[in-house]
Short mmCIF file of C-alpha atoms in Angstrom, two decimals:
data_model
loop_
_atom_site.label_atom_id
_atom_site.label_comp_id
_atom_site.label_asym_id
_atom_site.label_seq_id
_atom_site.Cartn_x
_atom_site.Cartn_y
_atom_site.Cartn_z
CA GLN A 150 -4.76 13.56 12.31
CA LYS A 151 -3.95 10.58 10.12
CA GLU A 152 -5.01 7.24 11.54
CA VAL A 153 -1.54 5.78 10.99
CA GLU A 154 1.57 7.95 11.31
CA GLN A 155 5.19 7.20 10.43
CA ASP A 156 8.40 9.15 10.44
CA PRO A 157 9.33 9.46 6.72
CA GLY A 158 13.08 9.24 7.32
CA PRO A 159 15.32 8.63 5.53
CA LEU A 160 16.97 6.40 8.09
CA SER A 161 20.57 5.52 7.23
CA VAL A 162 22.38 2.73 9.10
CA PRO A 163 25.56 0.68 8.57
CA GLU A 164 25.34 -2.93 7.48
CA GLY A 165 24.79 -5.25 10.44
CA ALA A 166 22.98 -2.68 12.57
CA ILE A 167 19.69 -3.32 14.33
CA VAL A 168 16.97 -1.17 12.78
CA SER A 169 13.83 0.02 14.54
CA LEU A 170 10.94 1.32 12.44
CA ASN A 171 7.90 2.72 14.19
CA CYS A 172 4.29 3.74 13.63
CA THR A 173 1.57 5.16 15.82
CA TYR A 174 -2.09 4.45 15.24
CA SER A 175 -5.29 6.06 16.48
CA ASN A 176 -7.99 3.53 15.50
CA SER A 177 -8.25 0.88 18.21
CA ALA A 178 -11.16 -0.93 16.54
CA PHE A 179 -8.80 -3.24 14.66
CA GLN A 180 -5.94 -4.94 16.47
CA TYR A 181 -4.35 -6.28 13.32
CA PHE A 182 -1.31 -4.68 11.78
CA MET A 183 0.80 -5.23 8.71
CA TRP A 184 4.21 -4.21 7.49
CA TYR A 185 4.84 -3.80 3.79
CA ARG A 186 8.20 -3.35 2.10
CA GLN A 187 8.48 -1.34 -1.11
CA TYR A 188 11.60 -1.31 -3.23
CA SER A 189 12.19 1.62 -5.55
CA ARG A 190 9.91 1.52 -8.61
CA LYS A 191 8.06 -1.54 -7.32
CA GLY A 192 4.72 -2.21 -5.69
CA PRO A 193 4.51 -2.78 -1.93
CA GLU A 194 4.88 -6.39 -0.82
CA LEU A 195 3.57 -7.84 2.41
CA LEU A 196 6.44 -8.47 4.80
CA MET A 197 4.62 -9.62 7.91
CA TYR A 198 1.49 -9.14 9.96
CA THR A 199 0.69 -9.32 13.62
CA TYR A 200 -2.36 -9.38 15.85
CA SER A 201 -2.90 -7.46 19.07
CA SER A 202 -0.12 -7.10 21.57
CA GLY A 203 3.16 -8.89 21.71
CA ASN A 204 5.84 -9.90 19.28
CA LYS A 205 5.94 -11.88 16.08
CA GLU A 206 9.23 -13.04 14.68
CA ASP A 207 10.14 -14.09 11.14
CA GLY A 208 13.81 -14.62 10.50
CA ARG A 209 15.62 -11.31 10.99
CA PHE A 210 12.34 -9.42 11.33
CA THR A 211 10.29 -8.89 14.49
CA ALA A 212 6.96 -7.04 14.63
CA GLN A 213 5.82 -5.66 17.95
CA VAL A 214 2.58 -4.03 19.07
CA ASP A 215 2.13 -1.96 22.22
CA LYS A 216 -1.62 -1.42 22.68
CA SER A 217 -1.25 0.84 25.69
CA SER A 218 0.73 3.43 23.74
CA LYS A 219 -0.79 2.60 20.30
CA TYR A 220 2.65 1.97 18.94
CA ILE A 221 3.75 -0.64 16.39
CA SER A 222 7.37 -1.42 15.61
CA LEU A 223 9.37 -3.43 13.12
CA PHE A 224 12.87 -4.52 14.13
CA ILE A 225 15.41 -5.74 11.60
CA ARG A 226 18.44 -7.58 12.97
CA ASP A 227 21.74 -7.83 11.11
CA SER A 228 20.50 -5.38 8.50
CA GLN A 229 21.70 -5.89 4.93
CA PRO A 230 22.00 -3.52 1.95
CA SER A 231 19.18 -5.53 0.37
CA ASP A 232 16.92 -4.29 3.18
CA SER A 233 17.16 -0.77 1.73
CA ALA A 234 13.57 0.09 0.88
CA THR A 235 10.56 2.01 2.11
CA TYR A 236 8.65 0.30 4.90
CA LEU A 237 4.94 1.00 5.32
CA CYS A 238 2.77 0.04 8.25
CA ALA A 239 -0.94 -0.56 7.74
CA GLN A 240 -4.08 -1.49 9.61
CA PRO A 241 -7.70 -2.09 8.54
CA GLY A 242 -9.78 1.07 8.26
CA GLY A 243 -11.25 3.46 5.72
CA GLY A 244 -13.87 0.99 4.52
CA ARG A 245 -14.77 -2.66 4.81
CA ARG A 246 -11.50 -4.58 4.86
CA ALA A 247 -9.69 -1.69 3.15
CA LEU A 248 -6.33 -0.72 4.65
CA THR A 249 -5.05 2.57 5.98
CA PHE A 250 -1.33 3.01 5.35
CA GLY A 251 1.29 5.12 7.02
CA SER A 252 3.31 7.37 4.73
CA GLY A 253 6.32 5.03 4.86
CA THR A 254 9.85 5.24 6.26
CA ARG A 255 12.73 5.09 3.80
CA LEU A 256 15.61 2.93 5.04
CA GLN A 257 19.12 2.92 3.62
CA VAL A 258 21.58 0.27 4.78
CA GLN A 259 25.13 1.28 3.92
CA PRO A 260 27.59 -1.53 3.03
CA ASP B 1058 3.89 -14.59 -14.46
CA ALA B 1059 2.87 -11.80 -12.09
CA ASP B 1060 -0.35 -12.34 -10.14
CA VAL B 1061 -1.42 -8.68 -10.41
CA THR B 1062 -0.60 -6.80 -13.60
CA GLN B 1063 -1.11 -3.18 -14.50
CA THR B 1064 -1.07 -1.44 -17.87
CA PRO B 1065 0.41 0.86 -18.91
CA ARG B 1066 3.48 0.99 -16.65
CA ASN B 1067 4.26 4.55 -17.61
CA ARG B 1068 2.09 7.20 -19.21
CA ILE B 1069 2.49 10.86 -20.03
CA THR B 1070 -0.65 12.70 -20.96
CA LYS B 1071 -1.87 16.25 -21.34
CA THR B 1072 -4.27 18.22 -19.19
CA GLY B 1073 -7.89 17.54 -20.14
CA LYS B 1074 -7.30 14.15 -21.73
CA ARG B 1075 -9.21 11.05 -20.69
CA ILE B 1076 -7.03 8.18 -19.59
CA MET B 1077 -7.69 4.64 -18.39
CA LEU B 1078 -5.43 2.51 -16.22
CA GLU B 1079 -6.08 -1.20 -16.24
CA CYS B 1080 -5.54 -3.92 -13.67
CA SER B 1081 -5.84 -7.68 -14.05
CA GLN B 1082 -5.29 -10.42 -11.49
CA THR B 1083 -4.93 -14.17 -11.58
CA LYS B 1084 -5.10 -14.69 -7.82
CA GLY B 1085 -8.84 -15.44 -7.87
CA HIS B 1086 -9.47 -12.69 -5.32
CA ASP B 1087 -12.86 -11.05 -5.05
CA ARG B 1088 -11.70 -7.67 -3.75
CA MET B 1089 -9.77 -5.12 -5.77
CA TYR B 1090 -8.48 -1.66 -4.90
CA TRP B 1091 -6.97 1.41 -6.53
CA TYR B 1092 -4.47 3.58 -4.62
CA ARG B 1093 -2.34 6.55 -5.52
CA GLN B 1094 1.03 7.20 -3.96
CA ASP B 1095 2.58 10.64 -3.59
CA PRO B 1096 5.86 11.52 -1.86
CA GLY B 1097 5.27 12.12 1.84
CA LEU B 1098 1.60 11.15 1.65
CA GLY B 1099 1.87 7.40 1.38
CA LEU B 1100 -0.83 5.28 -0.22
CA ARG B 1101 -4.30 6.76 -0.42
CA LEU B 1102 -7.36 4.76 -1.39
CA ILE B 1103 -9.25 5.96 -4.47
CA TYR B 1104 -11.87 3.24 -5.02
CA TYR B 1105 -12.43 -0.34 -3.97
CA SER B 1106 -14.66 -3.15 -5.17
CA PHE B 1107 -15.80 -6.24 -3.32
CA ASP B 1108 -17.32 -7.85 -6.40
CA VAL B 1109 -18.52 -6.84 -9.86
CA LYS B 1110 -21.64 -5.13 -8.48
CA ASP B 1111 -20.12 -3.65 -5.32
CA ILE B 1112 -18.01 -0.53 -5.91
CA ASN B 1113 -17.16 2.00 -3.22
CA LYS B 1114 -15.49 5.36 -3.04
CA GLY B 1115 -12.33 5.68 -1.03
CA GLU B 1116 -10.60 8.62 0.58
CA ILE B 1117 -9.87 10.57 -2.63
CA SER B 1118 -12.34 9.58 -5.36
CA ASP B 1119 -13.03 13.03 -6.83
CA GLY B 1120 -11.87 13.24 -10.45
CA TYR B 1121 -11.71 9.44 -10.83
CA SER B 1122 -14.12 6.70 -11.88
CA VAL B 1123 -13.80 2.94 -11.99
CA SER B 1124 -15.22 -0.06 -13.77
CA ARG B 1125 -15.16 -3.69 -12.60
CA GLN B 1126 -15.52 -5.53 -15.89
CA ALA B 1127 -15.07 -8.97 -14.39
CA GLN B 1128 -13.86 -10.47 -11.15
CA ALA B 1129 -10.32 -10.34 -12.49
CA LYS B 1130 -10.38 -6.85 -14.05
CA PHE B 1131 -10.67 -3.42 -12.44
CA SER B 1132 -10.05 -0.21 -14.41
CA LEU B 1133 -9.44 3.32 -13.18
CA SER B 1134 -10.35 6.30 -15.38
CA LEU B 1135 -9.40 9.93 -15.19
CA GLU B 1136 -12.14 11.67 -17.16
CA SER B 1137 -10.25 14.93 -17.60
CA ALA B 1138 -6.70 14.66 -16.32
CA ILE B 1139 -5.15 17.53 -14.37
CA PRO B 1140 -1.51 18.03 -13.31
CA ASN B 1141 -2.11 17.28 -9.61
CA GLN B 1142 -3.14 13.76 -10.63
CA THR B 1143 0.50 13.12 -11.46
CA ALA B 1144 1.38 10.20 -9.17
CA LEU B 1145 2.12 6.50 -8.88
CA TYR B 1146 -1.05 4.41 -9.14
CA PHE B 1147 -1.30 0.95 -7.65
CA CYS B 1148 -3.89 -1.76 -7.98
CA ALA B 1149 -4.23 -4.30 -5.18
CA THR B 1150 -6.28 -7.40 -4.49
CA SER B 1151 -7.37 -9.37 -1.46
CA GLY B 1152 -9.58 -12.36 -0.89
CA GLY B 1153 -10.65 -15.24 1.31
CA GLY B 1154 -11.78 -12.95 4.10
CA SER B 1155 -8.23 -11.76 4.65
CA TYR B 1156 -7.09 -8.18 5.22
CA GLU B 1157 -3.83 -8.81 3.39
CA GLN B 1158 -3.52 -7.05 0.07
CA TYR B 1159 -1.30 -7.90 -2.87
CA PHE B 1160 -0.11 -5.11 -5.10
CA GLY B 1161 0.62 -4.72 -8.77
CA PRO B 1162 3.83 -3.10 -10.06
CA GLY B 1163 2.26 0.34 -10.43
CA THR B 1164 1.64 2.87 -13.18
CA ARG B 1165 3.64 6.08 -13.22
CA LEU B 1166 1.31 8.77 -14.59
CA THR B 1167 2.46 12.24 -15.53
CA VAL B 1168 -0.06 14.91 -16.52
CA THR B 1169 1.50 17.91 -18.25
#
């Protein structure tokens, strides 16, 4: 079992929709999670990070962690075509301060 | 200018050839990483380095070697390339005690 699992998608939504992207994790040693966004033919870029349980909001993006179910989510409000990308969740693991990544969910926002 | 650069950006090579991918960073970070990305498998860690004298194997190091020539430079070598090493390769850096990593633009490698 991979330590971080994601549904690969693709997920296709109309412009303006609320998007929910999800990951499950198995390693409870680190309660620190990150979301990366990767546009086609580009390197991943850090979108936001969150500690432990609860929500963290940044503009149209909200990251949420549910420790009891080992579930992390990224919500995108008022989605835009420019949000079309692959979203990867990550947490520390696999070596000192190295990251373990989920396989990524591809999102397409239709204008 | 980009903080993390990778060369070459694209490379086609033949089975059995030796190839080196290079990474440079201007972020002043002490930690550098090499990942490969394959469809459906996400990013997998090949090697990582915490300073010039501290190099560690990652999840999938077989068939690869690395060299940390300086704090700012970290190279990945394929001693004898094989077709299943065809992938996107990314270099990343982190520093200041943070978990956050910053990625280069990637190298698309094709082994025929």
